[in-house]
PDB file of C-alpha atoms in Angstrom:
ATOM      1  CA  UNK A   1      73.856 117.085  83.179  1.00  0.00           C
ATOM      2  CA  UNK A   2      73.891 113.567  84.576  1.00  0.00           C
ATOM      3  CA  UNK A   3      76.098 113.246  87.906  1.00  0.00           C
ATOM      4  CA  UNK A   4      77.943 110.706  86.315  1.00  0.00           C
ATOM      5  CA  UNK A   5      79.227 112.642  83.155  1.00  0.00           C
ATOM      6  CA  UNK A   6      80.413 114.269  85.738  1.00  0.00           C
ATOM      7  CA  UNK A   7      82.926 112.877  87.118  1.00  0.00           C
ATOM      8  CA  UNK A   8      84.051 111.066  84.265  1.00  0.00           C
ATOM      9  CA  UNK A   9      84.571 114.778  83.138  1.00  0.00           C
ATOM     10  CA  UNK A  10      86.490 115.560  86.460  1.00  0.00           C
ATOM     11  CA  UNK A  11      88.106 111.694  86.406  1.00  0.00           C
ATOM     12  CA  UNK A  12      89.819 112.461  82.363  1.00  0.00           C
ATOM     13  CA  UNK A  13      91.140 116.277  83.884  1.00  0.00           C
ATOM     14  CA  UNK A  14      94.595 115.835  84.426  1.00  0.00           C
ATOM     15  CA  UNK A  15      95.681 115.521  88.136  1.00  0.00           C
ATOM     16  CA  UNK A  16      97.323 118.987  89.292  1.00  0.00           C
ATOM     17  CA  UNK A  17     100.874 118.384  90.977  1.00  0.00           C
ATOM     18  CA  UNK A  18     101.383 121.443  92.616  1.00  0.00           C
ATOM     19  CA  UNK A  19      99.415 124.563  94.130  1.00  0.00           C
ATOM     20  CA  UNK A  20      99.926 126.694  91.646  1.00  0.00           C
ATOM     21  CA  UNK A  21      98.379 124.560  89.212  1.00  0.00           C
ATOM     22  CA  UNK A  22      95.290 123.446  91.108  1.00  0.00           C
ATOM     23  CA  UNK A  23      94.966 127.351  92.023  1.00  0.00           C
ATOM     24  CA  UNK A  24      92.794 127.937  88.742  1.00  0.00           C
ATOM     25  CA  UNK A  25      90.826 124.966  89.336  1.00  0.00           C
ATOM     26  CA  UNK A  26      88.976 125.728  92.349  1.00  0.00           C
ATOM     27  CA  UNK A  27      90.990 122.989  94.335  1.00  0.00           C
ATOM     28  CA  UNK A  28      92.059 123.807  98.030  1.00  0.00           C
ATOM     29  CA  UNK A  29      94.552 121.338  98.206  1.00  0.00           C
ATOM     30  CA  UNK A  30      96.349 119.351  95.383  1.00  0.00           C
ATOM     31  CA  UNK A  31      95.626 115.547  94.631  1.00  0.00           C
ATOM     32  CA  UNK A  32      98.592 113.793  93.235  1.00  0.00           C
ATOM     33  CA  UNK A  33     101.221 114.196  95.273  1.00  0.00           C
ATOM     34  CA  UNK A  34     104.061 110.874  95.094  1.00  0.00           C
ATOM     35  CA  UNK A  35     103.031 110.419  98.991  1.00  0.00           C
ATOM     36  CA  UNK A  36      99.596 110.105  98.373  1.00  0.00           C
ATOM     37  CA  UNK A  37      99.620 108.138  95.395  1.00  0.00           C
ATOM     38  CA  UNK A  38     102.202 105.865  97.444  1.00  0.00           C
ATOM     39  CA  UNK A  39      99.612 105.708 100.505  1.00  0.00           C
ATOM     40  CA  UNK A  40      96.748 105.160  98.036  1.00  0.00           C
ATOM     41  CA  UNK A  41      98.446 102.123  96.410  1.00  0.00           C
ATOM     42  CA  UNK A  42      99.560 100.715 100.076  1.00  0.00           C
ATOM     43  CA  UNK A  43      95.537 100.925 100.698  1.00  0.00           C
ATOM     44  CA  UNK A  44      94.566  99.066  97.951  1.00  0.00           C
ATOM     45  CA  UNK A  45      96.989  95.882  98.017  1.00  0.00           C
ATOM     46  CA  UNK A  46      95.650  95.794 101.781  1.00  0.00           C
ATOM     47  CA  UNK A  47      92.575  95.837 100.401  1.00  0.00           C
ATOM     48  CA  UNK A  48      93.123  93.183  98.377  1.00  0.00           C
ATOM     49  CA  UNK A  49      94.930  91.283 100.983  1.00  0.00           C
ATOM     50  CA  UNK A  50      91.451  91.199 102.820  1.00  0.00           C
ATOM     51  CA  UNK A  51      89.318  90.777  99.872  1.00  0.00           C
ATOM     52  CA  UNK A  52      91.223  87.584  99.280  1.00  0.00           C
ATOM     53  CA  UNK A  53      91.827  86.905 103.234  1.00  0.00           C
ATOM     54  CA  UNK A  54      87.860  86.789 103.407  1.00  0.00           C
ATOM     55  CA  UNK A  55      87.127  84.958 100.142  1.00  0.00           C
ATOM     56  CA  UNK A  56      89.933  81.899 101.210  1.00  0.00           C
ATOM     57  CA  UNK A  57      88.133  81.986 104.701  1.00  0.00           C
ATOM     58  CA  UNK A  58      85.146  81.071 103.342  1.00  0.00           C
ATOM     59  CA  UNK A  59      86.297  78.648 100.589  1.00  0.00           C
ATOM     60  CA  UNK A  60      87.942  77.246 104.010  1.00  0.00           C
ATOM     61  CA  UNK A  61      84.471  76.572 105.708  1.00  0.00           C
ATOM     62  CA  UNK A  62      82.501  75.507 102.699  1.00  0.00           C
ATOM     63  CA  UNK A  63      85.103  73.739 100.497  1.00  0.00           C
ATOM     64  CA  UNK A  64      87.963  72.369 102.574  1.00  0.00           C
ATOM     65  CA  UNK A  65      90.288  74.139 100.756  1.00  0.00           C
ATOM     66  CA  UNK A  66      91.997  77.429 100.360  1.00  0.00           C
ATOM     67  CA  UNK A  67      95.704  76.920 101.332  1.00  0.00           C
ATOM     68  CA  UNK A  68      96.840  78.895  98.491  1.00  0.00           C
ATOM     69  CA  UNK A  69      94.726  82.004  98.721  1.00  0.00           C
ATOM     70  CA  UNK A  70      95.355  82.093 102.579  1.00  0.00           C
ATOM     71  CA  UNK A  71      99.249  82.683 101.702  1.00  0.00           C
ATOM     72  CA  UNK A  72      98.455  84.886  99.210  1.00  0.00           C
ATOM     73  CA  UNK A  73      96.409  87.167 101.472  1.00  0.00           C
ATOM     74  CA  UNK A  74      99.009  86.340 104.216  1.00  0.00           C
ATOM     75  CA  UNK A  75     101.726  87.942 101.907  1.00  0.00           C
ATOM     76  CA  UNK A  76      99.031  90.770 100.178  1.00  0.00           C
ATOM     77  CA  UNK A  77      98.379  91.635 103.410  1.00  0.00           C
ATOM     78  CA  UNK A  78     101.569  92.078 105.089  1.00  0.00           C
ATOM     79  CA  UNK A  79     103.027  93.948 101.944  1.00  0.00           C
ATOM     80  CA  UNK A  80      99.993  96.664 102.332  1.00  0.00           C
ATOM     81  CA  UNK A  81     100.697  96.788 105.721  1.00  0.00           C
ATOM     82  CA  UNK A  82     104.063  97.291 105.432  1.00  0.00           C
ATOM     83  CA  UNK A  83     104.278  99.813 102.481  1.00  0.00           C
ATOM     84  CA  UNK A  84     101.610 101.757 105.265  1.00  0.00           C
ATOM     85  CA  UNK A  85     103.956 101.270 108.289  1.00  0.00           C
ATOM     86  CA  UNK A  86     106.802 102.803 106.270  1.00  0.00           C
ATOM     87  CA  UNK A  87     104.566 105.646 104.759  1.00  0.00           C
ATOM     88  CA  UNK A  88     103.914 106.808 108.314  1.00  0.00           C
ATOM     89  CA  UNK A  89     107.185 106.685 109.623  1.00  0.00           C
ATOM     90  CA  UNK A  90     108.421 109.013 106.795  1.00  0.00           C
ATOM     91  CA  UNK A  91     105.698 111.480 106.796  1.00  0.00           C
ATOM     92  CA  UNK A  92     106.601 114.555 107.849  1.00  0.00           C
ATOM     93  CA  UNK A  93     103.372 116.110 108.093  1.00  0.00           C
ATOM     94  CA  UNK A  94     100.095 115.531 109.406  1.00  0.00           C
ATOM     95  CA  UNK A  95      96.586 114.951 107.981  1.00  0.00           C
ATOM     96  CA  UNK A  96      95.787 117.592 105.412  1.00  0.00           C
ATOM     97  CA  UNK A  97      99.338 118.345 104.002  1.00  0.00           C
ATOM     98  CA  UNK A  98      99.673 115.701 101.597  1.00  0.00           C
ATOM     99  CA  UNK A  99     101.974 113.543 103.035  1.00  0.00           C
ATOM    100  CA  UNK A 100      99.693 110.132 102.376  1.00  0.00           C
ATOM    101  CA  UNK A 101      99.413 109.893 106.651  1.00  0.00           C
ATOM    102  CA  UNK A 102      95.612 108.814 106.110  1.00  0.00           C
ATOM    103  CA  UNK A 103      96.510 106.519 103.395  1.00  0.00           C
ATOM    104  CA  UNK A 104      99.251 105.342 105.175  1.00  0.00           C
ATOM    105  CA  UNK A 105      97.296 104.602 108.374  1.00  0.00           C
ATOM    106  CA  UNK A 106      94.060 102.718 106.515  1.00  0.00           C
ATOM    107  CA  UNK A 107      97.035 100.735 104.678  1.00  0.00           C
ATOM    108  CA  UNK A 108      98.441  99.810 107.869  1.00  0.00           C
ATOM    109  CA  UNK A 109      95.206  98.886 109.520  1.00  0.00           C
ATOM    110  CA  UNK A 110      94.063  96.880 106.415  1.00  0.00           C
ATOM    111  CA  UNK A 111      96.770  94.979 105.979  1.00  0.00           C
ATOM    112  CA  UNK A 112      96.796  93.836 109.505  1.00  0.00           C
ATOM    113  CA  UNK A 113      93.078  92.527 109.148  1.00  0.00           C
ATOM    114  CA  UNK A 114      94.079  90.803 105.784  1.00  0.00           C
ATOM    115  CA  UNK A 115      96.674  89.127 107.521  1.00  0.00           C
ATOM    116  CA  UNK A 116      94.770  87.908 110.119  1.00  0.00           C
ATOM    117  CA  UNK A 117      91.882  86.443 107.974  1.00  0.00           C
ATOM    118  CA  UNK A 118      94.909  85.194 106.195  1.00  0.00           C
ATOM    119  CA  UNK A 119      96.203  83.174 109.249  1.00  0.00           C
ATOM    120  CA  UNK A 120      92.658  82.198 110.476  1.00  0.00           C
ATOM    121  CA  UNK A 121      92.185  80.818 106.783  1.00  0.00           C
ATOM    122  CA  UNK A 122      95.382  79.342 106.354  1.00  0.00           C
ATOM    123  CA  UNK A 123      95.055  77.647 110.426  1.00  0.00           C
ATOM    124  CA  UNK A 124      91.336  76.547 109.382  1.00  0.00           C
ATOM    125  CA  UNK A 125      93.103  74.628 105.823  1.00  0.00           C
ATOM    126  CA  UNK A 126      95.718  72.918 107.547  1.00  0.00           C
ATOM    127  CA  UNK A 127      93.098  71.859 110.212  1.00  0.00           C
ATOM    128  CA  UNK A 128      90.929  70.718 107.331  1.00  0.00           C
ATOM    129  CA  UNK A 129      93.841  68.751 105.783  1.00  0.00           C
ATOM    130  CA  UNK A 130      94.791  66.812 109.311  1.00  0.00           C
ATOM    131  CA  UNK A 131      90.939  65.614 109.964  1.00  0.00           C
ATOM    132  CA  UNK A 132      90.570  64.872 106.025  1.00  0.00           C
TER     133      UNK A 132
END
């Protein structure tokens, strides 16, 4: 059996909500609790936020242009970061109980660099624009 059959096998189970119904399953802790998946979804705008931070950076240096993605990782950014700032402030546990803390942290961390690279792009366009 191929490793990636799987975990598309384990990727198609339904996600297990509470203890009792990840108890058959062999899972120590259960996966989709609303904190996580909030945490989780935090992470991956600030991921995008620096995915599109980095790409207007360097349409900045090679182009001349990339106003428009810089705001958009600007915003991206600041959203994930946000959304993560909030998540840790109401968490009421700690790492391990399912609260989201770790997502919440990486979300808050990421969307801080994606708002930098953001600003750096968006500083390095309007630069651009003055000189041009």
């Amino acid at each position: 059996m191929s490793v990636l059959f799987v975990l598309a096998a384990q990727a198609a189970s339904p996600v297990c909500t509470t203890p009792a119904e990840c108890a058959g399953q062999g899972v120590d802790t259960f996966l989709g609790t609303p904190e996580r998946i909030w945490a989780s979804m935090a992470a991956l705008v600030a991921l995008g936020g620096v995915v599109i931070g980095w790409l207007a950076l360097r349409s900045v240096r090679r182009i001349g242009n990339g106003g428009r993605g810089a705001i958009v990782a600007l915003v991206v950014g600041l959203t994930g970061g946000l959304n993560g700032a909030v998540k840790l402030a109401v968490a009421d546990g700690g790492l391990g109980t399912g609260n989201g803390v770790f997502g919440g942290a990486l979300a808050l961390v990421l969307g801080l660099v994606g708002a930098v690279l953001g600003g750096l792009a968006l500083a390095r366009s309007r630069r651009t624009e003055l000189s041009g």
